[in-house]
């Protein structure tokens, strides 16, 4: 499908706008707040898409995460953008050039290869202590392996925003066709213990599923985790949680700040925190 600029767009549910509302706010606060202390601020997008989407059933077009990152007020010093769909990557490259952004790296690989390539591209031969990263991991399922996140981030400062498909997870966790993907996603097969819990009558709540995944992120040094943002579809069913993870408290403070203003204008009261 083509957008009004003649290039490929993704068709997305209206809830995508809510997800990107938070991503944009975090990118803005991150780039503005970190620019004084961090000479290099790099952005990694492993599932970048073509840079523009159209809201299903409407003619409304919205900017995707890589364009949001490319046009933030205090620019990232480097952008590493990837989508395994060649047409999406080509459209993204053209959109960036039209915006005057000629130096972004745009690749078309599987996310797990791209994670390692991003590390090599952005962190080899430079003083990693001067570089702060933000990686947005926005899959359609469970494609990203924990091992790839581990290898991408080991010893580095890269904040993560991960779309965790909790709705699918709860629905399909017992299905045989997901086993291999979930082994990779969770980094081992211990998630199968959750199925035993369910068999013994316990409910597999989102909390339980998120705790299991976040325990894995903590094992990689991501001690600051925030999963308060839950995105619902038009029938009020949960599709995914946006999980923010950082190795340091500053990023977590920023994320907490930006999520307090909810999409649609309300302010969260954060009851129970
Ligand atoms: C949810 S969309 C990303 C949207 C994008 N973040 C935005 O804001 O517009 C997921 C994208 O991941 C790509 N994708 C699916 N599987 C992938 C994989 N294994 N590796 C890399 N990209 C993949 C799809 O082509 C799709 O464009």
mmCIF file of N, CA, C and O in Angstrom, residues 56-108:
data_model
loop_
_atom_site.group_PDB
_atom_site.id
_atom_site.type_symbol
_atom_site.label_atom_id
_atom_site.label_comp_id
_atom_site.label_asym_id
_atom_site.label_seq_id
_atom_site.Cartn_x
_atom_site.Cartn_y
_atom_site.Cartn_z
ATOM 1 N N UNK A 56 -5.729 2.005 9.850
ATOM 2 C CA UNK A 56 -6.711 1.096 9.238
ATOM 3 C C UNK A 56 -8.100 1.742 9.137
ATOM 4 O O UNK A 56 -8.575 2.327 10.118
ATOM 5 N N UNK A 57 -8.692 1.656 7.980
ATOM 6 C CA UNK A 57 -10.060 2.163 7.811
ATOM 7 C C UNK A 57 -10.156 3.671 7.696
ATOM 8 O O UNK A 57 -11.251 4.231 7.709
ATOM 9 N N UNK A 58 -9.018 4.354 7.647
ATOM 10 C CA UNK A 58 -9.022 5.817 7.530
ATOM 11 C C UNK A 58 -7.979 6.224 6.479
ATOM 12 O O UNK A 58 -7.258 5.369 5.964
ATOM 13 N N UNK A 59 -7.899 7.525 6.230
ATOM 14 C CA UNK A 59 -6.840 8.001 5.332
ATOM 15 C C UNK A 59 -5.737 8.667 6.156
ATOM 16 O O UNK A 59 -4.839 9.304 5.622
ATOM 17 N N UNK A 60 -5.852 8.539 7.474
ATOM 18 C CA UNK A 60 -4.897 9.236 8.353
ATOM 19 C C UNK A 60 -3.528 8.580 8.338
ATOM 20 O O UNK A 60 -3.406 7.376 8.583
ATOM 21 N N UNK A 61 -2.518 9.376 8.076
ATOM 22 C CA UNK A 61 -1.154 8.845 8.054
ATOM 23 C C UNK A 61 -0.379 9.369 9.263
ATOM 24 O O UNK A 61 -0.558 10.514 9.663
ATOM 25 N N UNK A 62 0.454 8.490 9.803
ATOM 26 C CA UNK A 62 1.270 8.918 10.946
ATOM 27 C C UNK A 62 2.733 8.537 10.697
ATOM 28 O O UNK A 62 3.014 7.586 9.979
ATOM 29 N N UNK A 63 3.619 9.294 11.309
ATOM 30 C CA UNK A 63 5.048 8.994 11.188
ATOM 31 C C UNK A 63 5.401 7.787 12.023
ATOM 32 O O UNK A 63 4.916 7.648 13.150
ATOM 33 N N UNK A 64 6.265 6.934 11.507
ATOM 34 C CA UNK A 64 6.736 5.790 12.278
ATOM 35 C C UNK A 64 7.944 6.143 13.129
ATOM 36 O O UNK A 64 8.519 7.240 13.007
ATOM 37 N N UNK A 65 8.335 5.194 13.959
ATOM 38 C CA UNK A 65 9.397 5.457 14.938
ATOM 39 C C UNK A 65 10.706 5.977 14.319
ATOM 40 O O UNK A 65 11.324 6.894 14.890
ATOM 41 N N UNK A 66 11.164 5.466 13.165
ATOM 42 C CA UNK A 66 12.459 5.960 12.683
ATOM 43 C C UNK A 66 12.402 7.422 12.251
ATOM 44 O O UNK A 66 13.378 8.163 12.432
ATOM 45 N N UNK A 67 11.246 7.841 11.723
ATOM 46 C CA UNK A 67 11.145 9.257 11.331
ATOM 47 C C UNK A 67 11.010 10.144 12.566
ATOM 48 O O UNK A 67 11.521 11.272 12.596
ATOM 49 N N UNK A 68 10.329 9.627 13.567
ATOM 50 C CA UNK A 68 10.238 10.382 14.835
ATOM 51 C C UNK A 68 11.653 10.597 15.383
ATOM 52 O O UNK A 68 12.039 11.695 15.772
ATOM 53 N N UNK A 69 12.443 9.519 15.354
ATOM 54 C CA UNK A 69 13.817 9.631 15.882
ATOM 55 C C UNK A 69 14.674 10.558 15.019
ATOM 56 O O UNK A 69 15.510 11.292 15.531
ATOM 57 N N UNK A 70 14.424 10.516 13.718
ATOM 58 C CA UNK A 70 15.270 11.312 12.806
ATOM 59 C C UNK A 70 14.955 12.797 12.869
ATOM 60 O O UNK A 70 15.763 13.615 12.425
ATOM 61 N N UNK A 71 13.789 13.157 13.404
ATOM 62 C CA UNK A 71 13.386 14.570 13.366
ATOM 63 C C UNK A 71 13.235 15.177 14.768
ATOM 64 O O UNK A 71 12.693 16.272 14.904
ATOM 65 N N UNK A 72 13.693 14.458 15.784
ATOM 66 C CA UNK A 72 13.577 15.004 17.146
ATOM 67 C C UNK A 72 14.409 16.290 17.266
ATOM 68 O O UNK A 72 15.405 16.463 16.549
ATOM 69 N N UNK A 73 13.981 17.169 18.154
ATOM 70 C CA UNK A 73 14.562 18.513 18.244
ATOM 71 C C UNK A 73 16.070 18.558 18.481
ATOM 72 O O UNK A 73 16.777 19.341 17.862
ATOM 73 N N UNK A 74 16.576 17.728 19.393
ATOM 74 C CA UNK A 74 18.017 17.661 19.642
ATOM 75 C C UNK A 74 18.484 16.347 19.040
ATOM 76 O O UNK A 74 18.335 15.293 19.663
ATOM 77 N N UNK A 75 19.024 16.366 17.836
ATOM 78 C CA UNK A 75 19.193 15.133 17.067
ATOM 79 C C UNK A 75 20.111 14.102 17.723
ATOM 80 O O UNK A 75 21.053 14.448 18.447
ATOM 81 N N UNK A 76 19.810 12.847 17.450
ATOM 82 C CA UNK A 76 20.758 11.770 17.747
ATOM 83 C C UNK A 76 21.984 12.009 16.877
ATOM 84 O O UNK A 76 21.874 12.545 15.763
ATOM 85 N N UNK A 77 23.134 11.553 17.363
ATOM 86 C CA UNK A 77 24.330 11.712 16.528
ATOM 87 C C UNK A 77 24.395 10.627 15.456
ATOM 88 O O UNK A 77 24.985 10.837 14.400
ATOM 89 N N UNK A 78 23.797 9.455 15.718
ATOM 90 C CA UNK A 78 23.750 8.391 14.709
ATOM 91 C C UNK A 78 22.432 7.639 14.799
ATOM 92 O O UNK A 78 21.880 7.474 15.898
ATOM 93 N N UNK A 79 21.987 7.146 13.642
ATOM 94 C CA UNK A 79 20.750 6.349 13.593
ATOM 95 C C UNK A 79 21.080 5.022 12.912
ATOM 96 O O UNK A 79 21.692 5.017 11.838
ATOM 97 N N UNK A 80 20.656 3.911 13.535
ATOM 98 C CA UNK A 80 20.833 2.595 12.904
ATOM 99 C C UNK A 80 19.448 1.961 12.808
ATOM 100 O O UNK A 80 18.836 1.603 13.816
ATOM 101 N N UNK A 81 18.955 1.866 11.578
ATOM 102 C CA UNK A 81 17.558 1.498 11.367
ATOM 103 C C UNK A 81 17.499 0.226 10.542
ATOM 104 O O UNK A 81 18.233 0.079 9.561
ATOM 105 N N UNK A 82 16.616 -0.671 10.915
ATOM 106 C CA UNK A 82 16.554 -1.962 10.227
ATOM 107 C C UNK A 82 15.123 -2.452 10.100
ATOM 108 O O UNK A 82 14.314 -2.290 11.021
ATOM 109 N N UNK A 83 14.845 -3.084 8.971
ATOM 110 C CA UNK A 83 13.586 -3.816 8.819
ATOM 111 C C UNK A 83 13.868 -4.950 7.840
ATOM 112 O O UNK A 83 14.490 -4.730 6.798
ATOM 113 N N UNK A 84 13.413 -6.147 8.163
ATOM 114 C CA UNK A 84 13.767 -7.270 7.284
ATOM 115 C C UNK A 84 12.991 -7.253 5.967
ATOM 116 O O UNK A 84 13.311 -8.015 5.062
ATOM 117 N N UNK A 85 12.018 -6.389 5.863
ATOM 118 C CA UNK A 85 11.282 -6.244 4.609
ATOM 119 C C UNK A 85 12.013 -5.204 3.745
ATOM 120 O O UNK A 85 12.072 -4.017 4.102
ATOM 121 N N UNK A 86 12.551 -5.702 2.640
ATOM 122 C CA UNK A 86 13.376 -4.833 1.790
ATOM 123 C C UNK A 86 12.599 -3.607 1.295
ATOM 124 O O UNK A 86 13.131 -2.495 1.250
ATOM 125 N N UNK A 87 11.309 -3.802 0.972
ATOM 126 C CA UNK A 87 10.530 -2.667 0.439
ATOM 127 C C UNK A 87 10.347 -1.595 1.514
ATOM 128 O O UNK A 87 10.375 -0.402 1.249
ATOM 129 N N UNK A 88 10.167 -2.061 2.745
ATOM 130 C CA UNK A 88 10.022 -1.099 3.852
ATOM 131 C C UNK A 88 11.331 -0.335 4.041
ATOM 132 O O UNK A 88 11.331 0.906 4.188
ATOM 133 N N UNK A 89 12.448 -1.063 4.004
ATOM 134 C CA UNK A 89 13.750 -0.407 4.208
ATOM 135 C C UNK A 89 14.017 0.595 3.082
ATOM 136 O O UNK A 89 14.512 1.701 3.325
ATOM 137 N N UNK A 90 13.655 0.221 1.850
ATOM 138 C CA UNK A 90 13.886 1.138 0.718
ATOM 139 C C UNK A 90 13.044 2.409 0.865
ATOM 140 O O UNK A 90 13.519 3.520 0.632
ATOM 141 N N UNK A 91 11.781 2.216 1.249
ATOM 142 C CA UNK A 91 10.899 3.382 1.408
ATOM 143 C C UNK A 91 11.429 4.283 2.523
ATOM 144 O O UNK A 91 11.425 5.518 2.407
ATOM 145 N N UNK A 92 11.894 3.657 3.593
ATOM 146 C CA UNK A 92 12.427 4.446 4.713
ATOM 147 C C UNK A 92 13.643 5.266 4.263
ATOM 148 O O UNK A 92 13.740 6.465 4.569
ATOM 149 N N UNK A 93 14.530 4.618 3.514
ATOM 150 C CA UNK A 93 15.723 5.323 3.041
ATOM 151 C C UNK A 93 15.321 6.547 2.207
ATOM 152 O O UNK A 93 15.846 7.645 2.401
ATOM 153 N N UNK A 94 14.363 6.362 1.327
ATOM 154 C CA UNK A 94 13.931 7.481 0.469
ATOM 155 C C UNK A 94 13.304 8.591 1.317
ATOM 156 O O UNK A 94 13.568 9.783 1.107
ATOM 157 N N UNK A 95 12.488 8.198 2.273
ATOM 158 C CA UNK A 95 11.851 9.238 3.121
ATOM 159 C C UNK A 95 12.906 10.038 3.892
ATOM 160 O O UNK A 95 12.778 11.260 4.039
ATOM 161 N N UNK A 96 13.922 9.338 4.380
ATOM 162 C CA UNK A 96 14.962 10.042 5.136
ATOM 163 C C UNK A 96 15.705 11.027 4.231
ATOM 164 O O UNK A 96 15.950 12.174 4.621
ATOM 165 N N UNK A 97 16.029 10.580 3.033
ATOM 166 C CA UNK A 97 16.745 11.463 2.106
ATOM 167 C C UNK A 97 15.887 12.694 1.795
ATOM 168 O O UNK A 97 16.369 13.825 1.791
ATOM 169 N N UNK A 98 14.584 12.467 1.591
ATOM 170 C CA UNK A 98 13.694 13.613 1.310
ATOM 171 C C UNK A 98 13.679 14.609 2.469
ATOM 172 O O UNK A 98 13.430 15.795 2.292
ATOM 173 N N UNK A 99 13.904 14.073 3.677
ATOM 174 C CA UNK A 99 13.934 14.964 4.850
ATOM 175 C C UNK A 99 15.302 15.619 5.035
ATOM 176 O O UNK A 99 15.527 16.361 5.978
ATOM 177 N N UNK A 100 16.238 15.214 4.175
ATOM 178 C CA UNK A 100 17.593 15.759 4.291
ATOM 179 C C UNK A 100 18.471 14.962 5.245
ATOM 180 O O UNK A 100 19.560 15.399 5.615
ATOM 181 N N UNK A 101 17.999 13.781 5.664
ATOM 182 C CA UNK A 101 18.813 12.930 6.555
ATOM 183 C C UNK A 101 19.530 11.913 5.669
ATOM 184 O O UNK A 101 18.941 10.950 5.195
ATOM 185 N N UNK A 102 20.819 12.181 5.416
ATOM 186 C CA UNK A 102 21.548 11.343 4.446
ATOM 187 C C UNK A 102 22.510 10.377 5.106
ATOM 188 O O UNK A 102 23.100 9.535 4.439
ATOM 189 N N UNK A 103 22.689 10.523 6.421
ATOM 190 C CA UNK A 103 23.744 9.725 7.039
ATOM 191 C C UNK A 103 23.227 8.604 7.934
ATOM 192 O O UNK A 103 23.993 7.986 8.656
ATOM 193 N N UNK A 104 21.934 8.299 7.894
ATOM 194 C CA UNK A 104 21.429 7.185 8.707
ATOM 195 C C UNK A 104 21.829 5.871 8.047
ATOM 196 O O UNK A 104 21.900 5.781 6.820
ATOM 197 N N UNK A 105 22.081 4.859 8.864
ATOM 198 C CA UNK A 105 22.303 3.517 8.314
ATOM 199 C C UNK A 105 20.953 2.822 8.268
ATOM 200 O O UNK A 105 20.231 2.779 9.274
ATOM 201 N N UNK A 106 20.590 2.305 7.106
ATOM 202 C CA UNK A 106 19.327 1.572 6.966
ATOM 203 C C UNK A 106 19.661 0.194 6.409
ATOM 204 O O UNK A 106 20.271 0.083 5.340
ATOM 205 N N UNK A 107 19.296 -0.862 7.142
ATOM 206 C CA UNK A 107 19.611 -2.213 6.694
ATOM 207 C C UNK A 107 18.331 -3.036 6.611
ATOM 208 O O UNK A 107 17.283 -2.639 7.125
ATOM 209 N N UNK A 108 18.464 -4.186 5.962
ATOM 210 C CA UNK A 108 17.313 -5.065 5.821
ATOM 211 C C UNK A 108 17.749 -6.487 6.176
ATOM 212 O O UNK A 108 18.101 -7.272 5.313
#
